[in-house]
Coordinates of C-alpha atoms in Angstrom, one line a residue:
X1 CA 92.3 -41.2 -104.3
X2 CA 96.1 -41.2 -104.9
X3 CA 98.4 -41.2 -102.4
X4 CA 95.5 -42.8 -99.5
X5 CA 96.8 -45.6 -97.8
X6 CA 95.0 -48.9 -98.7
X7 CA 94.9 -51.7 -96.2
X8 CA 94.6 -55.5 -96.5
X9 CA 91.7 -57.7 -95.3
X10 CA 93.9 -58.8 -92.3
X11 CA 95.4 -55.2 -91.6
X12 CA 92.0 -54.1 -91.8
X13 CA 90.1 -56.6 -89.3
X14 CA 93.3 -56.5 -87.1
X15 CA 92.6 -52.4 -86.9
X16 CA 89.2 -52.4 -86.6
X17 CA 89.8 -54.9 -83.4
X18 CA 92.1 -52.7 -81.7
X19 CA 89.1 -49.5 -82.6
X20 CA 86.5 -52.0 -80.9
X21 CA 88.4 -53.6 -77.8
X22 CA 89.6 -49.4 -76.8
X23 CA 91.6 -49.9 -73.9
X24 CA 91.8 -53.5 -73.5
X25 CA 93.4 -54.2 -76.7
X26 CA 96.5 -56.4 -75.9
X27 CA 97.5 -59.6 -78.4
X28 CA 95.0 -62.7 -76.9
X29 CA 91.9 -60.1 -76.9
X30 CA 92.5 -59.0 -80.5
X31 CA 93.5 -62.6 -81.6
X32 CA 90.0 -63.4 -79.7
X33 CA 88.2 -60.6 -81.3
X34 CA 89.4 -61.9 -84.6
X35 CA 87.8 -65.2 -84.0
X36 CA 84.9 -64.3 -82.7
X37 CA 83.6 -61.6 -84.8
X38 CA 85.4 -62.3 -87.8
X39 CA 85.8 -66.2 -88.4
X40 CA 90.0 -65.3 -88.3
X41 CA 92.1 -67.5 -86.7
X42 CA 96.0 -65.9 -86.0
X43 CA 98.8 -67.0 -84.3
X44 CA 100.7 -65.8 -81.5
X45 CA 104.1 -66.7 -81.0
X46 CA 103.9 -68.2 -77.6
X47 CA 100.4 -69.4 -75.5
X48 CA 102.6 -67.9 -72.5
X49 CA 103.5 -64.7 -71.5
X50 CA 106.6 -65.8 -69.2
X51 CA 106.0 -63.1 -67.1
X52 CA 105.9 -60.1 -69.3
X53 CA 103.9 -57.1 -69.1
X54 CA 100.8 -57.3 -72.0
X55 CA 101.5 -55.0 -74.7
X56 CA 98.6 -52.6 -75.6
X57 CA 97.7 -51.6 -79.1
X58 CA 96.2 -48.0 -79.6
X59 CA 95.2 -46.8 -83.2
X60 CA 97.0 -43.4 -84.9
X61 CA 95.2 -41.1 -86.6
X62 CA 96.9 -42.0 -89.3
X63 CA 95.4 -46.1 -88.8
X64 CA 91.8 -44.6 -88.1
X65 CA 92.2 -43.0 -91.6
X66 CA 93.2 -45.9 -93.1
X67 CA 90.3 -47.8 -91.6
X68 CA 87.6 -45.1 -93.0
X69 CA 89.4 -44.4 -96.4
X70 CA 89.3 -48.2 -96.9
X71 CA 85.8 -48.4 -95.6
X72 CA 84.5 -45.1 -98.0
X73 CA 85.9 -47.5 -100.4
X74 CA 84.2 -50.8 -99.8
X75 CA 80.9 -49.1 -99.4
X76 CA 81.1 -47.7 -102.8
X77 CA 81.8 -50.4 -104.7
X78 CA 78.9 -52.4 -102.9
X79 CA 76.6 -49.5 -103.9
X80 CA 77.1 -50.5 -107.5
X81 CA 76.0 -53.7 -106.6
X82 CA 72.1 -55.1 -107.7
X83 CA 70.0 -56.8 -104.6
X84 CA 70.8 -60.0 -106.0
X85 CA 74.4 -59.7 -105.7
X86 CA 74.7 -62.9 -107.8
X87 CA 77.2 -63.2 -111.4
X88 CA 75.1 -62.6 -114.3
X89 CA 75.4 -64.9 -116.7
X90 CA 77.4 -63.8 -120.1

């Protein structure tokens, strides 16, 4: 498991946005996607655009391995995890 990358929560919902939204993955639809799907609120540096072009996000192989290296990760750690999920008292 060396030597994988390992991604934050953030870096990790702000990838798995730009996997979901495909082409239309520019900064207000990911900040958007963010909100709605994962309770995130980010900011943008400006509301307005002043006239410039969008700019349009597109994962790497190398993000989309990131993304499913970090999710291989998540799910095995919950598989060691009882129904109840709850602490156990010591």
């Amino acid at each position: 498991m060396a030597g994988k990358p390992r991604l934050g929560d953030l870096e990790e919902l702000v990838l798995l946005a730009v996997l979901r939204l495909g082409a239309d993955a520019y900064g207000a639809r990911i900040c958007r996607e963010l909100v709605d799907h994962a309770g995130r609120s980010v900011s943008e540096p400006t509301g307005r655009r002043g006239g410039k072009a969008k700019r349009y996000f597109a994962l790497r192989p190398e993000g989309e391995e990131a993304l499913r290296s970090t999710r291989d990760v998540r799910e095995r750690m919950w598989a060691g995890v009882p129904d109840g999920g709850g602490a156990h008292a010591g």
